[in-house]
Structures are given as C-alpha cells and as structure tokens.
Amino acid sequence: MTTEPAASTEPAETTEPAETTGPAISVIVLAWGAEPYLGACVESVLRTIGAEDEIVLVDNGARPAVAALPSDDRLRIIRPGANLGFAGGCNAGVAAARGRTLVLLNSDAEVRPGAIARLVEAVSDPRVAIASGSVRLADQPDLINTVGNPVQYLGVVWAGGYGEPADQHLAPRDVTAATGAFLAVRRQVWDELGGFPAEYFAYHEDTELSLRAWQHGYRVRYEPGAVAVHHYEFSRNPRKEFLLQRNRWFTVLTVYPRRVLVLVLPMMIAFDLALAVAGLRRGTLRAWVRATGSLARHARLIRRRRAAVQAASQLDPAAFAALLVARIEPAMIERPPGLGLLNVVLAGYWRLVQIVLGAGARR
C-alpha cells in the first residue's frame, strides 16, 4: 500500500483527452467516520478489477477503518488532511487517479462480479457520459435501492425504483441523473464537465453533473448488469437537510436554462415558503434559514457558475424540461400529509410550463 500526497480539489480545466498510459480503470472510494463496511467494499473491488487497475481511496477522516484494509499494490490512499465531503473528496480522488475510466463507489457498497466491467462497457459508447448500475438494498438484494434518480422540476431528487423488485428493472435505459453510489464516467468527459462543484460538499452533486452531461450533448444511462449492494441509510449525515435544501437551489439556479428557471421560480418560492412553515412545526426551520442564508452569501459564485454552465449548454429549454418530472414521489420516506394534493398542483403547473415552452420552441 502506498500513500500519496494530498490532492487538489480544484476541477480540471483541460478538455483534452486523458493519456492512454496507466490503468484502464480507477475506482474512487471515500472513507469517513466509523466505516463498518469499508473492508468489504474494497475487497469486493479488488476481486473484480484487473491487475493493472487501481483503487484510489480518499481518507476524509477514517484512520482506524483505513488502517485495517488489506495490503495490495492496486490500492492507493490519499489523505487531504480535512473532510472534503463527497464532492470535494471525489474531486481529490480523481485528481490523484490515473485511469482512463473513473468509477465512483460508495464505501458502504459492494460490487458483484463483473459489475465494474459492465459500467465501463456502457461508457465506452462516445454518446454516453455517465452510466450507473443496479444498486440493490444490502439486506434485501432482490430489491432496488436506486436505478438512477428522477429529478422533479423544483430540484427535488430521490432514489428511483426504491423498494421495487430488481427483475422489474432488467432493461438498459436513459435516466435523468445517475447515482453517485455507483457510477462510471470516462476521464475525458469528467475533465470536460469539470467534475463535481466542490462547494456542494455532499448531496445533489451527482444530479448536477448528470444534468450538465445532458446539456453537453451526452446521455446518462442505467446499466442493469452492473449490480452493487448498498447498506443504505437515508439520514447518515446530520447536516443532510441543510445540504439538500441549499444544493437543490444551487442546482436549479445554475443549471436550469433561463426560460425554464423563470417559469419554475414562482412555484419554487411558494414551495419553499411551505417548507419553512412545515419546518417551524417539525423543528427544522433552522436548516431552512441556514440554507437560504448560504445562498445569499454565495450569490456572486452562483452568478459566475451559472454564466459558465449556460455558455456550455447545447440543450434547448424544451428538451431540458423533458428530463424533469412533475410529481414528487420518493418511496424511501413516509408519505407526508398533503403530498397527494401537492402533486396535483405541481402537475397542473408543469403542464402550463410545458405549453409555454412548446409555444416558445415553435416561434
């Protein structure tokens, strides 16, 4: 096992293709906290990858678990010296990686034999930017954790297919957003897209990258033959509510085309005011206030990033809107009161938005 120096978390600026030397595949795994499944995760990858491939493990703060890992020349460990979160940690791992194809894998997931090869094959198609696999629930491996994530037009994202039988999801297909739990992307595409926005820290970075891939003219695919089992915990990070709220707005404000953004903003504002009222009742208003304040403090960054993202987009507003869904239907949480009525309102509003966008596209 070798130790690499801390890697920069700045996204690569070059769009030149990666060198053809070095490993074919680099698997990026992040470690933070107790990490009870890290050893099983790493061992499952070592059994799967070739002798010339590598695992780049980013130690975000999991020294005991990392120290217990097996010694293997294919395993390299980098220690940034601080917890960079999922977004910054993946950027650091990619910066240290040498592979021509990058595979991101959660530390609490294990890959089945052949899974990584199937993802790598899927992104060998030059039209495909990102491919994610059939991520199953570890305690019920015949049931789905996610087959890719739907994106509702208010920026709400959830695990697609959660709890459904895996044999209902046996066909490859395009998906709006890949899951960061297990995905593959060519290094050249990662560099072209600039990686994850490090300011996200965690959550929504896989959605943001996927939407930008579509805007660059690529596709995002679900590959059912790439199976991983995931010890899924919906609320692992105590800051999750704050990060989800803030990063949802980050994504909408920077990635959505101007016409789509203008049309969804009224409903975004109404929805968020309702979230604030609900937060007052549930005791989570503080997370909402912190997220709103963070957006205000990052206003200049949001403007700069929006300008860069929109300048690179090749997708017209109507085509972008077609990637989004109308209803909020997460299966991994208890259905909150009033969600049915809310979905009726959301669907009706979205029909109006699509009519306006379609009329604009015909002019």
Tab-separated table of C-alpha atoms in Angstrom:
chain	number	residue	atom	x	y	z
A	1	MET	CA	0.000	0.000	0.000
A	2	THR	CA	1.358	3.398	-0.901
A	3	THR	CA	0.466	6.815	0.373
A	4	GLU	CA	0.045	9.737	-1.990
A	5	PRO	CA	0.312	13.424	-1.053
A	6	ALA	CA	-2.830	15.486	-0.615
A	7	ALA	CA	-4.524	16.164	-3.913
A	8	SER	CA	-6.009	19.437	-5.111
A	9	THR	CA	-9.811	19.645	-5.088
A	10	GLU	CA	-9.913	22.151	-7.952
A	11	PRO	CA	-11.688	20.726	-11.017
A	12	ALA	CA	-9.518	20.092	-14.030
A	13	GLU	CA	-9.742	22.871	-16.622
A	14	THR	CA	-8.447	20.981	-19.631
A	15	THR	CA	-10.802	19.311	-22.075
A	16	GLU	CA	-8.049	17.336	-23.794
A	17	PRO	CA	-8.451	13.527	-23.768
A	18	ALA	CA	-6.681	11.687	-20.960
A	19	GLU	CA	-3.393	9.948	-21.646
A	20	THR	CA	-3.685	6.390	-22.876
A	21	THR	CA	-0.992	5.137	-20.496
A	22	GLY	CA	-1.624	3.990	-16.939
A	23	PRO	CA	-4.509	1.935	-15.548
A	24	ALA	CA	-7.625	1.426	-17.605
A	25	ILE	CA	-9.878	1.805	-14.553
A	26	SER	CA	-9.614	3.864	-11.377
A	27	VAL	CA	-12.205	3.137	-8.690
A	28	ILE	CA	-12.665	6.098	-6.331
A	29	VAL	CA	-13.853	5.310	-2.801
A	30	LEU	CA	-14.259	7.839	0.021
A	31	ALA	CA	-13.907	6.975	3.709
A	32	TRP	CA	-15.211	8.999	6.641
A	33	GLY	CA	-16.159	8.087	10.200
A	34	ALA	CA	-16.504	4.552	11.515
A	35	GLU	CA	-16.945	2.912	8.072
A	36	PRO	CA	-18.075	-0.585	9.171
A	37	TYR	CA	-18.411	-1.790	5.552
A	38	LEU	CA	-15.251	-0.288	4.078
A	39	GLY	CA	-13.234	-3.521	4.180
A	40	ALA	CA	-15.958	-5.480	2.385
A	41	CYS	CA	-16.287	-2.691	-0.188
A	42	VAL	CA	-12.572	-2.619	-1.012
A	43	GLU	CA	-12.257	-6.404	-1.093
A	44	SER	CA	-15.203	-6.681	-3.497
A	45	VAL	CA	-13.468	-4.233	-5.851
A	46	LEU	CA	-10.091	-5.996	-5.606
A	47	ARG	CA	-11.764	-9.276	-6.585
A	48	THR	CA	-13.303	-7.584	-9.621
A	49	ILE	CA	-10.710	-5.276	-11.195
A	50	GLY	CA	-7.678	-6.302	-13.215
A	51	ALA	CA	-4.036	-6.401	-12.177
A	52	GLU	CA	-3.321	-3.075	-13.897
A	53	ASP	CA	-6.343	-1.232	-12.483
A	54	GLU	CA	-6.429	0.694	-9.214
A	55	ILE	CA	-8.478	1.804	-6.231
A	56	VAL	CA	-7.912	5.368	-5.051
A	57	LEU	CA	-9.197	5.636	-1.503
A	58	VAL	CA	-9.689	9.152	-0.135
A	59	ASP	CA	-9.373	9.186	3.657
A	60	ASN	CA	-11.685	12.018	4.671
A	61	GLY	CA	-11.260	11.019	8.308
A	62	ALA	CA	-11.487	7.263	8.855
A	63	ARG	CA	-7.991	6.276	10.044
A	64	PRO	CA	-8.926	3.108	12.032
A	65	ALA	CA	-11.037	1.659	9.206
A	66	VAL	CA	-8.457	2.583	6.575
A	67	ALA	CA	-5.621	1.073	8.628
A	68	ALA	CA	-7.449	-2.251	8.675
A	69	LEU	CA	-7.603	-2.524	4.866
A	70	PRO	CA	-5.668	-5.306	3.111
A	71	SER	CA	-2.278	-4.539	1.598
A	72	ASP	CA	-2.496	-4.553	-2.181
A	73	ASP	CA	-0.407	-2.789	-4.830
A	74	ARG	CA	-3.609	-1.735	-6.591
A	75	LEU	CA	-4.813	0.206	-3.540
A	76	ARG	CA	-3.590	3.777	-3.121
A	77	ILE	CA	-4.603	6.020	-0.240
A	78	ILE	CA	-4.645	9.802	-0.267
A	79	ARG	CA	-5.208	11.949	2.797
A	80	PRO	CA	-6.324	15.517	2.038
A	81	GLY	CA	-5.962	16.480	5.703
A	82	ALA	CA	-9.602	17.560	6.095
A	83	ASN	CA	-13.052	16.178	5.390
A	84	LEU	CA	-13.788	17.435	1.873
A	85	GLY	CA	-17.229	15.852	1.734
A	86	PHE	CA	-18.369	13.662	-1.132
A	87	ALA	CA	-17.981	16.312	-3.832
A	88	GLY	CA	-14.541	17.572	-2.850
A	89	GLY	CA	-13.365	14.091	-1.888
A	90	CYS	CA	-14.280	12.666	-5.289
A	91	ASN	CA	-12.534	15.583	-6.988
A	92	ALA	CA	-9.424	14.858	-4.921
A	93	GLY	CA	-9.574	11.157	-5.745
A	94	VAL	CA	-9.949	11.847	-9.459
A	95	ALA	CA	-7.039	14.309	-9.365
A	96	ALA	CA	-4.841	11.509	-7.996
A	97	ALA	CA	-6.292	8.801	-10.263
A	98	ARG	CA	-4.527	7.559	-13.402
A	99	GLY	CA	-7.292	5.561	-15.057
A	100	ARG	CA	-8.941	6.335	-18.366
A	101	THR	CA	-12.329	5.366	-16.910
A	102	LEU	CA	-13.384	6.512	-13.446
A	103	VAL	CA	-15.748	4.525	-11.243
A	104	LEU	CA	-17.256	6.133	-8.138
A	105	LEU	CA	-18.375	3.696	-5.451
A	106	ASN	CA	-19.811	4.354	-2.004
A	107	SER	CA	-17.791	2.953	0.876
A	108	ASP	CA	-20.855	1.106	2.207
A	109	ALA	CA	-21.497	-0.687	-1.090
A	110	GLU	CA	-20.110	-3.919	-2.534
A	111	VAL	CA	-19.888	-4.743	-6.230
A	112	ARG	CA	-20.943	-8.066	-7.684
A	113	PRO	CA	-18.585	-9.872	-10.102
A	114	GLY	CA	-18.479	-8.210	-13.499
A	115	ALA	CA	-20.330	-5.102	-12.329
A	116	ILE	CA	-17.490	-2.658	-12.920
A	117	ALA	CA	-16.757	-4.107	-16.349
A	118	ARG	CA	-20.396	-3.636	-17.357
A	119	LEU	CA	-20.342	0.033	-16.359
A	120	VAL	CA	-17.054	0.614	-18.168
A	121	GLU	CA	-18.500	-1.010	-21.284
A	122	ALA	CA	-21.569	1.249	-21.073
A	123	VAL	CA	-19.498	4.451	-21.081
A	124	SER	CA	-17.305	3.197	-23.916
A	125	ASP	CA	-20.115	4.470	-26.148
A	126	PRO	CA	-18.980	8.017	-27.032
A	127	ARG	CA	-22.578	9.239	-26.811
A	128	VAL	CA	-22.794	8.213	-23.134
A	129	ALA	CA	-21.221	10.420	-20.473
A	130	ILE	CA	-22.204	8.576	-17.306
A	131	ALA	CA	-23.568	5.137	-16.502
A	132	SER	CA	-24.847	3.952	-13.143
A	133	GLY	CA	-25.704	0.474	-12.064
A	134	SER	CA	-28.439	-1.536	-10.420
A	135	VAL	CA	-27.894	-0.591	-6.800
A	136	ARG	CA	-29.680	-3.050	-4.516
A	137	LEU	CA	-30.530	-2.955	-0.811
A	138	ALA	CA	-27.885	-4.991	1.005
A	139	ASP	CA	-30.362	-6.548	3.445
A	140	GLN	CA	-32.804	-7.344	0.592
A	141	PRO	CA	-30.640	-7.758	-2.516
A	142	ASP	CA	-33.604	-8.642	-4.729
A	143	LEU	CA	-34.983	-5.148	-4.118
A	144	ILE	CA	-33.786	-1.899	-5.653
A	145	ASN	CA	-32.084	0.919	-3.795
A	146	THR	CA	-31.834	3.016	-6.964
A	147	VAL	CA	-31.749	2.579	-10.726
A	148	GLY	CA	-30.967	6.244	-11.326
A	149	ASN	CA	-32.600	9.304	-9.850
A	150	PRO	CA	-35.666	11.186	-11.122
A	151	VAL	CA	-35.405	14.985	-10.922
A	152	GLN	CA	-38.606	16.877	-10.166
A	153	TYR	CA	-38.753	20.358	-11.689
A	154	LEU	CA	-38.350	22.042	-8.277
A	155	GLY	CA	-34.987	20.283	-7.996
A	156	VAL	CA	-36.193	17.540	-5.640
A	157	VAL	CA	-34.384	14.251	-6.293
A	158	TRP	CA	-34.879	10.743	-4.932
A	159	ALA	CA	-33.753	7.141	-5.437
A	160	GLY	CA	-35.585	5.812	-8.493
A	161	GLY	CA	-37.238	2.419	-8.158
A	162	TYR	CA	-36.617	2.235	-4.414
A	163	GLY	CA	-38.059	-0.945	-2.880
A	164	GLU	CA	-39.178	-2.387	-6.216
A	165	PRO	CA	-38.194	-5.915	-7.353
A	166	ALA	CA	-34.929	-5.869	-9.298
A	167	ASP	CA	-36.432	-8.084	-12.000
A	168	GLN	CA	-38.660	-5.142	-12.974
A	169	HIS	CA	-35.549	-3.206	-13.996
A	170	LEU	CA	-33.675	-5.521	-16.355
A	171	ALA	CA	-33.508	-3.277	-19.420
A	172	PRO	CA	-30.816	-0.612	-20.002
A	173	ARG	CA	-32.267	2.869	-20.461
A	174	ASP	CA	-31.540	6.554	-20.288
A	175	VAL	CA	-32.033	8.197	-16.894
A	176	THR	CA	-32.068	11.858	-15.944
A	177	ALA	CA	-29.497	11.508	-13.160
A	178	ALA	CA	-27.020	8.795	-12.257
A	179	THR	CA	-26.472	7.852	-8.643
A	180	GLY	CA	-23.116	8.719	-7.098
A	181	ALA	CA	-23.317	5.481	-5.107
A	182	PHE	CA	-22.048	3.553	-8.149
A	183	LEU	CA	-21.320	5.190	-11.483
A	184	ALA	CA	-18.717	5.262	-14.236
A	185	VAL	CA	-17.549	8.169	-16.374
A	186	ARG	CA	-14.715	8.481	-18.884
A	187	ARG	CA	-11.880	10.652	-17.620
A	188	GLN	CA	-12.101	12.841	-20.729
A	189	VAL	CA	-15.777	13.546	-20.013
A	190	TRP	CA	-15.122	14.256	-16.318
A	191	ASP	CA	-12.480	16.782	-17.307
A	192	GLU	CA	-14.764	18.339	-19.917
A	193	LEU	CA	-17.543	18.758	-17.344
A	194	GLY	CA	-15.156	19.981	-14.640
A	195	GLY	CA	-16.078	17.330	-12.073
A	196	PHE	CA	-18.299	17.998	-9.074
A	197	PRO	CA	-18.827	21.522	-7.724
A	198	ALA	CA	-16.747	21.288	-4.547
A	199	GLU	CA	-18.903	23.870	-2.749
A	200	TYR	CA	-21.764	21.331	-2.621
A	201	PHE	CA	-19.802	19.244	-0.052
A	202	ALA	CA	-22.407	16.457	-0.282
A	203	TYR	CA	-25.739	15.710	-1.990
A	204	HIS	CA	-27.010	16.760	-5.412
A	205	GLU	CA	-23.532	16.738	-6.985
A	206	ASP	CA	-24.393	13.602	-8.992
A	207	THR	CA	-27.609	15.272	-10.171
A	208	GLU	CA	-25.801	18.457	-11.136
A	209	LEU	CA	-23.130	16.565	-13.087
A	210	SER	CA	-25.755	14.435	-14.861
A	211	LEU	CA	-27.832	17.424	-15.952
A	212	ARG	CA	-24.735	19.158	-17.298
A	213	ALA	CA	-23.810	15.990	-19.176
A	214	TRP	CA	-27.180	16.143	-20.942
A	215	GLN	CA	-26.555	19.828	-21.690
A	216	HIS	CA	-23.223	18.941	-23.307
A	217	GLY	CA	-24.999	16.631	-25.734
A	218	TYR	CA	-24.318	13.345	-23.923
A	219	ARG	CA	-26.643	10.713	-22.495
A	220	VAL	CA	-26.819	9.270	-18.982
A	221	ARG	CA	-27.583	5.541	-18.813
A	222	TYR	CA	-28.761	2.886	-16.392
A	223	GLU	CA	-26.952	-0.445	-16.798
A	224	PRO	CA	-28.860	-3.292	-15.083
A	225	GLY	CA	-25.997	-5.805	-15.354
A	226	ALA	CA	-23.781	-3.680	-13.096
A	227	VAL	CA	-25.021	-4.815	-9.701
A	228	ALA	CA	-23.900	-3.432	-6.345
A	229	VAL	CA	-25.461	-3.972	-2.917
A	230	HIS	CA	-25.695	-0.910	-0.696
A	231	HIS	CA	-26.049	-0.612	3.076
A	232	TYR	CA	-28.337	2.338	2.561
A	233	GLU	CA	-29.031	4.917	5.281
A	234	PHE	CA	-31.229	7.828	4.274
A	235	SER	CA	-30.024	10.165	7.056
A	236	ARG	CA	-26.363	9.281	7.549
A	237	ASN	CA	-25.186	12.914	7.563
A	238	PRO	CA	-26.626	15.108	10.362
A	239	ARG	CA	-26.366	18.130	8.025
A	240	LYS	CA	-28.364	16.421	5.305
A	241	GLU	CA	-31.477	18.609	5.481
A	242	PHE	CA	-29.428	21.802	5.188
A	243	LEU	CA	-27.274	20.438	2.362
A	244	LEU	CA	-30.221	19.068	0.395
A	245	GLN	CA	-32.079	22.372	0.591
A	246	ARG	CA	-29.092	24.540	-0.285
A	247	ASN	CA	-27.744	22.337	-3.053
A	248	ARG	CA	-31.183	21.886	-4.626
A	249	TRP	CA	-31.312	25.657	-5.091
A	250	PHE	CA	-27.686	25.775	-6.257
A	251	THR	CA	-28.531	23.273	-8.998
A	252	VAL	CA	-31.719	24.989	-10.140
A	253	LEU	CA	-30.162	28.464	-10.147
A	254	THR	CA	-27.056	27.449	-12.076
A	255	VAL	CA	-28.106	24.604	-14.380
A	256	TYR	CA	-31.667	25.376	-15.467
A	257	PRO	CA	-31.940	27.291	-18.775
A	258	ARG	CA	-33.185	30.858	-18.350
A	259	ARG	CA	-36.709	30.249	-19.712
A	260	VAL	CA	-37.178	27.152	-17.549
A	261	LEU	CA	-35.795	28.931	-14.488
A	262	VAL	CA	-38.092	31.938	-14.917
A	263	LEU	CA	-41.123	29.689	-15.281
A	264	VAL	CA	-40.401	27.452	-12.265
A	265	LEU	CA	-39.266	30.187	-9.856
A	266	PRO	CA	-42.786	31.189	-8.719
A	267	MET	CA	-43.561	27.604	-7.735
A	268	MET	CA	-40.073	27.224	-6.205
A	269	ILE	CA	-40.698	30.211	-3.948
A	270	ALA	CA	-44.200	29.043	-2.964
A	271	PHE	CA	-42.893	25.531	-2.256
A	272	ASP	CA	-40.052	26.837	-0.114
A	273	LEU	CA	-42.336	29.063	1.923
A	274	ALA	CA	-44.418	25.951	2.611
A	275	LEU	CA	-41.223	24.127	3.622
A	276	ALA	CA	-40.423	26.940	6.060
A	277	VAL	CA	-43.868	26.646	7.670
A	278	ALA	CA	-43.501	22.860	7.887
A	279	GLY	CA	-40.012	23.329	9.345
A	280	LEU	CA	-41.442	25.549	12.056
A	281	ARG	CA	-43.776	22.740	13.084
A	282	ARG	CA	-41.147	19.992	12.801
A	283	GLY	CA	-38.302	21.914	14.415
A	284	THR	CA	-36.212	22.024	11.226
A	285	LEU	CA	-36.663	25.703	10.386
A	286	ARG	CA	-33.045	26.384	11.336
A	287	ALA	CA	-31.792	24.235	8.430
A	288	TRP	CA	-34.056	26.169	6.032
A	289	VAL	CA	-32.784	29.518	7.338
A	290	ARG	CA	-29.152	28.402	7.105
A	291	ALA	CA	-29.646	27.181	3.538
A	292	THR	CA	-31.288	30.444	2.499
A	293	GLY	CA	-28.508	32.459	4.115
A	294	SER	CA	-25.872	30.356	2.405
A	295	LEU	CA	-27.443	31.051	-0.984
A	296	ALA	CA	-27.359	34.785	-0.298
A	297	ARG	CA	-23.701	34.639	0.745
A	298	HIS	CA	-22.815	32.706	-2.411
A	299	ALA	CA	-24.756	34.931	-4.813
A	300	ARG	CA	-21.645	36.003	-6.721
A	301	LEU	CA	-20.415	32.411	-7.041
A	302	ILE	CA	-23.864	31.342	-8.296
A	303	ARG	CA	-23.857	34.074	-10.952
A	304	ARG	CA	-20.372	33.102	-12.148
A	305	ARG	CA	-21.149	29.408	-12.250
A	306	ARG	CA	-24.463	29.962	-13.992
A	307	ALA	CA	-22.764	32.003	-16.719
A	308	ALA	CA	-20.199	29.241	-17.319
A	309	VAL	CA	-22.747	26.396	-17.283
A	310	GLN	CA	-25.184	28.122	-19.624
A	311	ALA	CA	-22.427	29.127	-22.052
A	312	ALA	CA	-21.533	25.437	-22.481
A	313	SER	CA	-25.109	24.170	-22.842
A	314	GLN	CA	-26.257	22.722	-26.175
A	315	LEU	CA	-29.755	21.764	-24.989
A	316	ASP	CA	-32.781	23.913	-25.734
A	317	PRO	CA	-35.183	24.705	-22.844
A	318	ALA	CA	-37.960	22.366	-24.010
A	319	ALA	CA	-35.547	19.428	-24.305
A	320	PHE	CA	-34.123	20.199	-20.868
A	321	ALA	CA	-37.632	20.351	-19.389
A	322	ALA	CA	-38.350	16.917	-20.876
A	323	LEU	CA	-35.726	15.478	-18.499
A	324	LEU	CA	-37.752	16.583	-15.468
A	325	VAL	CA	-40.811	15.042	-13.843
A	326	ALA	CA	-43.884	16.781	-12.449
A	327	ARG	CA	-44.629	14.879	-9.238
A	328	ILE	CA	-42.642	14.329	-6.042
A	329	GLU	CA	-42.742	10.578	-5.312
A	330	PRO	CA	-39.886	9.419	-3.046
A	331	ALA	CA	-40.549	5.881	-1.821
A	332	MET	CA	-37.816	5.792	0.828
A	333	ILE	CA	-39.573	8.139	3.266
A	334	GLU	CA	-43.016	8.135	4.812
A	335	ARG	CA	-45.509	9.936	2.603
A	336	PRO	CA	-46.111	13.331	4.272
A	337	PRO	CA	-49.681	14.586	4.731
A	338	GLY	CA	-50.942	16.592	1.794
A	339	LEU	CA	-48.464	15.196	-0.734
A	340	GLY	CA	-51.268	13.940	-2.977
A	341	LEU	CA	-52.863	17.366	-3.215
A	342	LEU	CA	-49.457	18.991	-3.684
A	343	ASN	CA	-48.710	16.667	-6.597
A	344	VAL	CA	-51.978	17.626	-8.293
A	345	VAL	CA	-50.960	21.298	-8.076
A	346	LEU	CA	-47.393	20.575	-9.204
A	347	ALA	CA	-48.548	18.512	-12.183
A	348	GLY	CA	-51.037	21.172	-13.280
A	349	TYR	CA	-48.440	23.919	-13.075
A	350	TRP	CA	-45.925	21.830	-15.003
A	351	ARG	CA	-48.393	21.270	-17.827
A	352	LEU	CA	-48.694	25.033	-18.178
A	353	VAL	CA	-44.895	25.407	-18.181
A	354	GLN	CA	-44.548	22.802	-20.917
A	355	ILE	CA	-47.216	24.525	-23.009
A	356	VAL	CA	-45.355	27.836	-22.725
A	357	LEU	CA	-42.012	26.205	-23.545
A	358	GLY	CA	-43.507	24.364	-26.508
A	359	ALA	CA	-45.030	27.567	-27.856
A	360	GLY	CA	-41.661	29.301	-27.482
A	361	ALA	CA	-39.884	26.464	-29.322
A	362	ARG	CA	-42.300	26.791	-32.292
A	363	ARG	CA	-41.773	30.532	-32.684
